[in-house]
CSV table of N, CA and C in Angstrom, one decimal:
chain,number,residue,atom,x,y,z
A,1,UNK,N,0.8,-1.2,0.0
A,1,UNK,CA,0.0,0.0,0.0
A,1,UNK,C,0.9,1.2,0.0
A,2,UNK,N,1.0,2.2,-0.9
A,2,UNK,CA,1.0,3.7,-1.2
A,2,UNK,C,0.4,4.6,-0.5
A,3,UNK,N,0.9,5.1,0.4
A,3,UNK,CA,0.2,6.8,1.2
A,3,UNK,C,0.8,7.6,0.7
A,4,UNK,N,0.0,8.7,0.7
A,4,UNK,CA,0.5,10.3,0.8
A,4,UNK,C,0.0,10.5,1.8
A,5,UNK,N,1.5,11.6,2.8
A,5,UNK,CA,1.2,12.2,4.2
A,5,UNK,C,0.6,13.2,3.9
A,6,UNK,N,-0.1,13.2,5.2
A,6,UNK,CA,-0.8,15.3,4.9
A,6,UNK,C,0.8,15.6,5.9
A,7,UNK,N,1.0,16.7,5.7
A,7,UNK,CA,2.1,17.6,6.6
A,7,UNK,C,1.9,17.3,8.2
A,8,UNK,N,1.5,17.1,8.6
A,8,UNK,CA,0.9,17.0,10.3
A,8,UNK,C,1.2,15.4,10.6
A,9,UNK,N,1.1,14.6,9.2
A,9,UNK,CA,1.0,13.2,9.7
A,9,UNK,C,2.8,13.1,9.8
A,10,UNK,N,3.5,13.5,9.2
A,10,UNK,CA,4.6,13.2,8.8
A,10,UNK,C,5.1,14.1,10.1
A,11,UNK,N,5.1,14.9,10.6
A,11,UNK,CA,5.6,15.6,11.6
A,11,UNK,C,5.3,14.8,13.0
A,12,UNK,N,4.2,14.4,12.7
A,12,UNK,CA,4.1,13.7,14.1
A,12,UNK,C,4.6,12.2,14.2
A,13,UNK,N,5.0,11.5,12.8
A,13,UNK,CA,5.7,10.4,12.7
A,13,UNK,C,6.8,10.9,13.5
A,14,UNK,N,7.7,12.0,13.6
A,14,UNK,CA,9.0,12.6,13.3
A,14,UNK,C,8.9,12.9,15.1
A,15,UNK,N,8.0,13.6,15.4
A,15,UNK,CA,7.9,14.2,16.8
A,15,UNK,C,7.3,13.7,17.9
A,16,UNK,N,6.0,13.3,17.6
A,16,UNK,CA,5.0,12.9,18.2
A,16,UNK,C,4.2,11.4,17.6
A,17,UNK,N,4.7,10.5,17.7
A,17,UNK,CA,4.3,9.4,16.8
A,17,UNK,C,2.9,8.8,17.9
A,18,UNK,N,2.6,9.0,19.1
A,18,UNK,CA,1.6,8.4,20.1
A,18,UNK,C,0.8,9.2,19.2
A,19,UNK,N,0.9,10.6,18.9
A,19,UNK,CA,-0.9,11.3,18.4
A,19,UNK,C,-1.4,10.3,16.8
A,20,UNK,N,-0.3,9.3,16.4
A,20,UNK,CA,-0.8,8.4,15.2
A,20,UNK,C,-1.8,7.9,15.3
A,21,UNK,N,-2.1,7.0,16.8
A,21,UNK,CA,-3.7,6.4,17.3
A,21,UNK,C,-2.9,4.9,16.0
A,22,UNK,N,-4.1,4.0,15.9
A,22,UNK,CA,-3.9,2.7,15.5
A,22,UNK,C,-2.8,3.2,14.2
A,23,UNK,N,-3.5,3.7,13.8
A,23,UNK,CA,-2.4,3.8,12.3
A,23,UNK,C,-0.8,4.0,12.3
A,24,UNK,N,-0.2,4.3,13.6
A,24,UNK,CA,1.2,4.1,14.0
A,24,UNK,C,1.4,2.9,13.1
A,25,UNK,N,0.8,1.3,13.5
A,25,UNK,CA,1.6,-0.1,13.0
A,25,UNK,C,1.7,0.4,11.3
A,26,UNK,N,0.7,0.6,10.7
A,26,UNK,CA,0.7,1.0,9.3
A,26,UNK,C,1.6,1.8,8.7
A,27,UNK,N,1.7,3.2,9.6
A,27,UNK,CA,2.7,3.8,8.9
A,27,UNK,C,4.2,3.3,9.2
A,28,UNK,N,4.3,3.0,10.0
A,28,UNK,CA,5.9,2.3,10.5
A,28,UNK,C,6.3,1.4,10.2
A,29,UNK,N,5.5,0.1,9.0
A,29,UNK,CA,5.1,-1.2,8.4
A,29,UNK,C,6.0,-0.7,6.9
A,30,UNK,N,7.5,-1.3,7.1
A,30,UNK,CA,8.5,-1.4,6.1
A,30,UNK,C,8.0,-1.7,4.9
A,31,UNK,N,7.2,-2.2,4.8
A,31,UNK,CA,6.5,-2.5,3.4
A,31,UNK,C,5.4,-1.4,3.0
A,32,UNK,N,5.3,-0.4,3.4
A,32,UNK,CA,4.6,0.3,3.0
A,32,UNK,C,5.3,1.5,2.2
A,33,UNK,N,4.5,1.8,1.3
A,33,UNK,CA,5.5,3.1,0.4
A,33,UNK,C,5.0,4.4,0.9
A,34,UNK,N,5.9,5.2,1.4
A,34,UNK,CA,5.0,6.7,2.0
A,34,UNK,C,5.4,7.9,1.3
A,35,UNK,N,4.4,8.8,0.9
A,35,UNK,CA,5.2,9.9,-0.4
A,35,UNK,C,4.5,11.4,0.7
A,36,UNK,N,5.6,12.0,0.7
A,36,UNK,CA,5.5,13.5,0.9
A,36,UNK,C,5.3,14.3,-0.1
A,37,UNK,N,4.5,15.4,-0.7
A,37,UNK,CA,4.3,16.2,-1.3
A,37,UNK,C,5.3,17.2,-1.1
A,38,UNK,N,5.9,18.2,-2.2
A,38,UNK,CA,6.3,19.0,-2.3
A,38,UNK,C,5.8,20.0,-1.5
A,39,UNK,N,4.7,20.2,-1.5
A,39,UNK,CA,3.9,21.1,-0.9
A,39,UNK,C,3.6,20.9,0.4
A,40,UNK,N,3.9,20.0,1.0
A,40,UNK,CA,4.6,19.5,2.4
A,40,UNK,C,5.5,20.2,3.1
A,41,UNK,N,6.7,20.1,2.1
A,41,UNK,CA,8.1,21.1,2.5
A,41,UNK,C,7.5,22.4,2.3
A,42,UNK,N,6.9,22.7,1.5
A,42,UNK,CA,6.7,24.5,1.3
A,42,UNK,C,6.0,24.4,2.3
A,43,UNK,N,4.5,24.1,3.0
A,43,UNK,CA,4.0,24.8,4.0
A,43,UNK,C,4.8,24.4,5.8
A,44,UNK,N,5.7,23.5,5.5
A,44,UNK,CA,6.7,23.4,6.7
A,44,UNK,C,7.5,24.5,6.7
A,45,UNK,N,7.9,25.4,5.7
A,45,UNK,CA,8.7,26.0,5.3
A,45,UNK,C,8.1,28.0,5.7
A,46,UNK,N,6.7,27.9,5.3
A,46,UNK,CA,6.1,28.7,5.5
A,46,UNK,C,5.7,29.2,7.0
A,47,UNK,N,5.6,27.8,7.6
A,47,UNK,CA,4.9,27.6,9.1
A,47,UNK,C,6.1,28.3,10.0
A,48,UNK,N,7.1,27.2,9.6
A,48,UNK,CA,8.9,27.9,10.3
A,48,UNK,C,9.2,29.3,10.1
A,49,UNK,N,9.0,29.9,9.3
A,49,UNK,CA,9.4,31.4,8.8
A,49,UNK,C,8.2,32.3,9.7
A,50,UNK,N,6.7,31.9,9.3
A,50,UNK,CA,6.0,32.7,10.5
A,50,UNK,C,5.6,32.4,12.0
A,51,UNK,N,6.7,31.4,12.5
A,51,UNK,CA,6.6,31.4,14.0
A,51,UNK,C,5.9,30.3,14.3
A,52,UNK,N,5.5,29.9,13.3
A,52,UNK,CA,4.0,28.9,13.9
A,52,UNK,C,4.6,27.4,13.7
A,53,UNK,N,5.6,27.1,13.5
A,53,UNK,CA,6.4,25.5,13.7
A,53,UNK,C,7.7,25.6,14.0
A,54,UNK,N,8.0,25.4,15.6
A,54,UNK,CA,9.4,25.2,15.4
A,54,UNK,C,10.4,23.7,15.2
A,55,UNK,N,11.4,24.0,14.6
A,55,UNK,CA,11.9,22.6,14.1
A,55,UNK,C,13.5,22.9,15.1
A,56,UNK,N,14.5,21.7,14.6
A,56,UNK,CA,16.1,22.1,15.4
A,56,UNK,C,16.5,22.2,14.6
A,57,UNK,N,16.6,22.4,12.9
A,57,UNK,CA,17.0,22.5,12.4
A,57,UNK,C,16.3,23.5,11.3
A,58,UNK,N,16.9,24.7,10.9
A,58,UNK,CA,16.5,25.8,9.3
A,58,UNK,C,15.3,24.2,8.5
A,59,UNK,N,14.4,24.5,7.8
A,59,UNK,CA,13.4,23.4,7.2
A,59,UNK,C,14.4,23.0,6.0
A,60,UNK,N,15.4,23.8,4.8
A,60,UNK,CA,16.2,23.4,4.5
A,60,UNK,C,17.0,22.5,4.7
A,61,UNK,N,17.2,22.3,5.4
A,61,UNK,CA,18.0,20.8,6.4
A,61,UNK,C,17.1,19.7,6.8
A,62,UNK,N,16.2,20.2,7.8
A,62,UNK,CA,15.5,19.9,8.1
A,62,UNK,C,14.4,18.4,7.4
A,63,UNK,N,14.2,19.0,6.6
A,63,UNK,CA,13.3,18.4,5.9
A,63,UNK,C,13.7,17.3,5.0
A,64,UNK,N,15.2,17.7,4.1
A,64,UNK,CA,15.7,16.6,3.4
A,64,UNK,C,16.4,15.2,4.3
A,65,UNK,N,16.8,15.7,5.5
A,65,UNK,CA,17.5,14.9,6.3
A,65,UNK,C,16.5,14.2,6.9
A,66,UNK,N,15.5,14.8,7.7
A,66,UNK,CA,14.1,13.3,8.0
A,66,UNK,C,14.2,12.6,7.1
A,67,UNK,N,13.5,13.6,5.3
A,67,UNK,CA,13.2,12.2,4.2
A,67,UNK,C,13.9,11.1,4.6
A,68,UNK,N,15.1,11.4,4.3
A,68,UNK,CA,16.4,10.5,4.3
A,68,UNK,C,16.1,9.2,5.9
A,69,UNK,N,15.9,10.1,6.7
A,69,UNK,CA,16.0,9.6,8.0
A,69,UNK,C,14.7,8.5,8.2
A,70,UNK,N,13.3,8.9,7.5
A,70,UNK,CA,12.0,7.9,7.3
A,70,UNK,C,12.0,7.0,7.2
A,71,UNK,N,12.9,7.1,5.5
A,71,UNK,CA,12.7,6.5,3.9
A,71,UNK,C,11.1,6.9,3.2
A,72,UNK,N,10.7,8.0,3.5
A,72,UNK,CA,9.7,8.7,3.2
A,72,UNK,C,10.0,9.6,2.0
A,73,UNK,N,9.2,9.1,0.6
A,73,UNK,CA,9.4,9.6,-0.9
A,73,UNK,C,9.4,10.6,-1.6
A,74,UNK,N,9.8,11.7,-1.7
A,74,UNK,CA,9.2,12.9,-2.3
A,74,UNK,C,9.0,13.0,-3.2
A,75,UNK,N,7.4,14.0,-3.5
A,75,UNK,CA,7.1,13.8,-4.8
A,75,UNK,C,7.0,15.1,-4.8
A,76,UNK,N,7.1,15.5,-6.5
A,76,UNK,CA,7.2,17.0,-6.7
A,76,UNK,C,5.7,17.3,-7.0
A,77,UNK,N,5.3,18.9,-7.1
A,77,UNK,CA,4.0,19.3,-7.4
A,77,UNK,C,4.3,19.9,-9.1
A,78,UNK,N,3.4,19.0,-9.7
A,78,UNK,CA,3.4,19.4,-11.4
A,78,UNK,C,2.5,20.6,-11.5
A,79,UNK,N,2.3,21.1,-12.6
A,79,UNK,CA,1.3,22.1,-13.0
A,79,UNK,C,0.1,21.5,-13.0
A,80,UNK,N,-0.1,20.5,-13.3
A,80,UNK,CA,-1.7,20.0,-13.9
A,80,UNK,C,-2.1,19.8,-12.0
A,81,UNK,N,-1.2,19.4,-11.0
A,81,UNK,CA,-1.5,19.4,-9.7
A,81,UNK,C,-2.2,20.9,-9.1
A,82,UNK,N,-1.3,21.8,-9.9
A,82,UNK,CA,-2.0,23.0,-9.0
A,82,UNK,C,-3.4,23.3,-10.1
A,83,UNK,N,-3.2,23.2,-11.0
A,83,UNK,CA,-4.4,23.3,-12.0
A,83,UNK,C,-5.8,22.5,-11.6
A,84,UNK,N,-5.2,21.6,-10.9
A,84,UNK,CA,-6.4,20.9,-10.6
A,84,UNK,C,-7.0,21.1,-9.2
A,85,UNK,N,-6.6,21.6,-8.2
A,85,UNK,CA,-6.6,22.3,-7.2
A,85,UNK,C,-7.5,23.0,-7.3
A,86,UNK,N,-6.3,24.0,-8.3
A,86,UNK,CA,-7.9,25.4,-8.3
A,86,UNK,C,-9.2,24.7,-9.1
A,87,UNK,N,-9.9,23.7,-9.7
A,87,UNK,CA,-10.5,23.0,-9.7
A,87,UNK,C,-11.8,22.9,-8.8
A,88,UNK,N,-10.7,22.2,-7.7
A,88,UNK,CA,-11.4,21.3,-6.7
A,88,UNK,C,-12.7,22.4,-5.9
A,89,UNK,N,-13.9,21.6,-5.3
A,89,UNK,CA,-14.7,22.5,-5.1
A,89,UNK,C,-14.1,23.0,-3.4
A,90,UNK,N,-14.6,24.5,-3.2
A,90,UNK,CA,-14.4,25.0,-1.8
A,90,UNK,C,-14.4,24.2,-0.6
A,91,UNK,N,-14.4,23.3,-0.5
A,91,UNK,CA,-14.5,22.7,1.3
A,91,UNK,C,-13.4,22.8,2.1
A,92,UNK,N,-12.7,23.0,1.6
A,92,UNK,CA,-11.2,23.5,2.2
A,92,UNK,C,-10.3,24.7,1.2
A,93,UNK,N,-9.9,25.7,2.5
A,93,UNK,CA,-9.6,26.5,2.3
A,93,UNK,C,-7.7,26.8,2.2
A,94,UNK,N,-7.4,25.8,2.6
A,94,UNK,CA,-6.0,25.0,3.0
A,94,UNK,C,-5.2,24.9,1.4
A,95,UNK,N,-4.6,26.2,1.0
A,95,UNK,CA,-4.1,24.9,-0.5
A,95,UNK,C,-3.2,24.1,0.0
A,96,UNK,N,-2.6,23.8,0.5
A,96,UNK,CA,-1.7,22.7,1.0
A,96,UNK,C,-2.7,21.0,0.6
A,97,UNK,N,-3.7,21.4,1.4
A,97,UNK,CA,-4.3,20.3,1.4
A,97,UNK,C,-5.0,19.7,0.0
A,98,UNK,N,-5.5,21.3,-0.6
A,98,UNK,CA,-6.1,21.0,-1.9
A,98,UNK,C,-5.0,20.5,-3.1
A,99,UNK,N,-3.7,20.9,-3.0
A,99,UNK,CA,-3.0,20.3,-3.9
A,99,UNK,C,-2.6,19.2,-3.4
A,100,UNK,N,-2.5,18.5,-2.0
A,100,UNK,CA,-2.9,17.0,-1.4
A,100,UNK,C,-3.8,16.2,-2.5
A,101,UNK,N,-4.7,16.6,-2.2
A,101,UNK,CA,-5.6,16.0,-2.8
A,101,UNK,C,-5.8,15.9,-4.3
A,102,UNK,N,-5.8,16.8,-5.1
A,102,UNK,CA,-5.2,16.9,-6.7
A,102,UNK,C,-4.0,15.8,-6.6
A,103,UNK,N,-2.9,15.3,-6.4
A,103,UNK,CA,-1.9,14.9,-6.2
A,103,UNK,C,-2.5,13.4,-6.1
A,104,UNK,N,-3.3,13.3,-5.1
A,104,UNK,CA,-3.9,12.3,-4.7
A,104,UNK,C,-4.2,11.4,-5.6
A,105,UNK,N,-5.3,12.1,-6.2
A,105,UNK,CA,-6.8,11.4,-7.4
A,105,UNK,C,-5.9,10.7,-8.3
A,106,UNK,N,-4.8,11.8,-9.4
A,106,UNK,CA,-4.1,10.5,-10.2
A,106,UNK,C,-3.8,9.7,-10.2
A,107,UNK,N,-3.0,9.9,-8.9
A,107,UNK,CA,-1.8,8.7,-8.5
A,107,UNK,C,-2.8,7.2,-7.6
A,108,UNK,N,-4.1,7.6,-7.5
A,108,UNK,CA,-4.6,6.5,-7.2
A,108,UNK,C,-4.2,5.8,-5.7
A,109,UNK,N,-3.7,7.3,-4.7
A,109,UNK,CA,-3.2,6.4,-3.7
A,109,UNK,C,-4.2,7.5,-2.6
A,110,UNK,N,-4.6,7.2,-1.5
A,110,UNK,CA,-5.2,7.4,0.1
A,110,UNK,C,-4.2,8.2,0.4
A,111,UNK,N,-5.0,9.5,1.1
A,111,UNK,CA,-4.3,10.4,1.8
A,111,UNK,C,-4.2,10.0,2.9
A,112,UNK,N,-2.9,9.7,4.3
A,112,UNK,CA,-3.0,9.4,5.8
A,112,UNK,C,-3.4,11.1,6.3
A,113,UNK,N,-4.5,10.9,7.1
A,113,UNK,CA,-4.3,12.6,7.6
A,113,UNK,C,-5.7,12.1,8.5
A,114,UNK,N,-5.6,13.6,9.4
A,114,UNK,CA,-6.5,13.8,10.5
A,114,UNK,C,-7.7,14.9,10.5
A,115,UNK,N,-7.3,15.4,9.1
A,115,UNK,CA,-8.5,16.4,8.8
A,115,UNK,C,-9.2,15.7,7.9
A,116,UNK,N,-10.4,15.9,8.6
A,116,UNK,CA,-11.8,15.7,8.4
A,116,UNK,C,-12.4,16.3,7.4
A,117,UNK,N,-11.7,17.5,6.6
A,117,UNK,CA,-12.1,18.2,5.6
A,117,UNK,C,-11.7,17.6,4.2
A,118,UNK,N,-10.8,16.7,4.6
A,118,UNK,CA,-10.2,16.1,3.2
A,118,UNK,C,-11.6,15.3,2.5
A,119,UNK,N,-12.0,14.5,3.8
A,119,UNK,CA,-13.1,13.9,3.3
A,119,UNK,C,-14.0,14.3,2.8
A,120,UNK,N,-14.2,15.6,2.9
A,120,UNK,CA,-15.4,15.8,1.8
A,120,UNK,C,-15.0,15.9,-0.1
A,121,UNK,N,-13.8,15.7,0.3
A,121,UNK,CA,-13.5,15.4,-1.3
A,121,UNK,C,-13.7,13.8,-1.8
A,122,UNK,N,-13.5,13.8,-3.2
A,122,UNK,CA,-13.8,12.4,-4.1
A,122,UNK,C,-12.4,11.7,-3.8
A,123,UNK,N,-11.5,11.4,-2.7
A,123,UNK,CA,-10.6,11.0,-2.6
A,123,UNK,C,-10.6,10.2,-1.3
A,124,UNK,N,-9.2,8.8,-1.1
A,124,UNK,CA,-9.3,7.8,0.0
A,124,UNK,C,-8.4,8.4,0.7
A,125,UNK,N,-9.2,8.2,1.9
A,125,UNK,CA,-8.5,8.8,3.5
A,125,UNK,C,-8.1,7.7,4.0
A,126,UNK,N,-7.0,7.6,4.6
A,126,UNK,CA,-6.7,6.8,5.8
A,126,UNK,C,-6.5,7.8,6.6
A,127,UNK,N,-7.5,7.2,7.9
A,127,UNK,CA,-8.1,8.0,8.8
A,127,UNK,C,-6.8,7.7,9.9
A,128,UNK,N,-5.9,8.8,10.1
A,128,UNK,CA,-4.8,9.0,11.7
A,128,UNK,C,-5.2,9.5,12.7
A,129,UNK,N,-4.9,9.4,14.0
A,129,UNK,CA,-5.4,9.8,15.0
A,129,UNK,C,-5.6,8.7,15.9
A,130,UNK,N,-6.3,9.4,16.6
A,130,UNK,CA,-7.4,8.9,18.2
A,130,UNK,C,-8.7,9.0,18.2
């Protein structure tokens, strides 16, 4: 099985892995393939610059050295990703999440995440948490 993280899942793999709730065995399950969005690193990137995430390392660093440290996939954001985005209908306000989910539909893979807004899209959740 193929996931894409939302940003929050992947942080709390990294930080806080108890807030995973049952889905911890799944995402930590070697056989599983796990992909980060580009648009992952940009809104970690965004979060760190305005105060609102601190990391121990600049996200520049930061970010390539977890991948590495996971074995968590990075995928880039194409044009037809953000094109489809702006697409997608209003239920979320988050582009982060909307280009998640554009990202998502092609590739035929479940988003892991704990927002509840994803779900109102045409797209598979694997539901994290408690």
């Amino acid at each position: 099985m193929t996931l894409l993280l939302d940003t929050h899942v992947w942080l709390w793999m990294l930080a806080a892995p108890e807030r995973l709730g049952e889905a911890r065995a799944v995402l930590e399950d070697g056989e599983r393939t796990l992909l980060l969005s580009a648009a992952s690193s940009w809104e970690i990137a965004i979060k760190h610059q305005l105060g609102r995430l601190e990391l121990p390392q600049p996200p520049e660093r930061f970010v390539p050295d977890r991948l590495r440290l996971t074995g968590v996939t990075p995928i880039a954001i194409e044009h037809v990703h953000v094109l489809e985005a702006g697409r997608l209908p209003a239920h979320h306000r988050d582009p982060f999440d909307r280009v998640l989910v554009a990202q998502a539909r092609p590739l035929g893979v479940p988003i892991a995440t704990a927002d509840p807004v994803i779900r109102s899209y045409d797209v598979t959740v694997h539901w994290v948490g408690r």
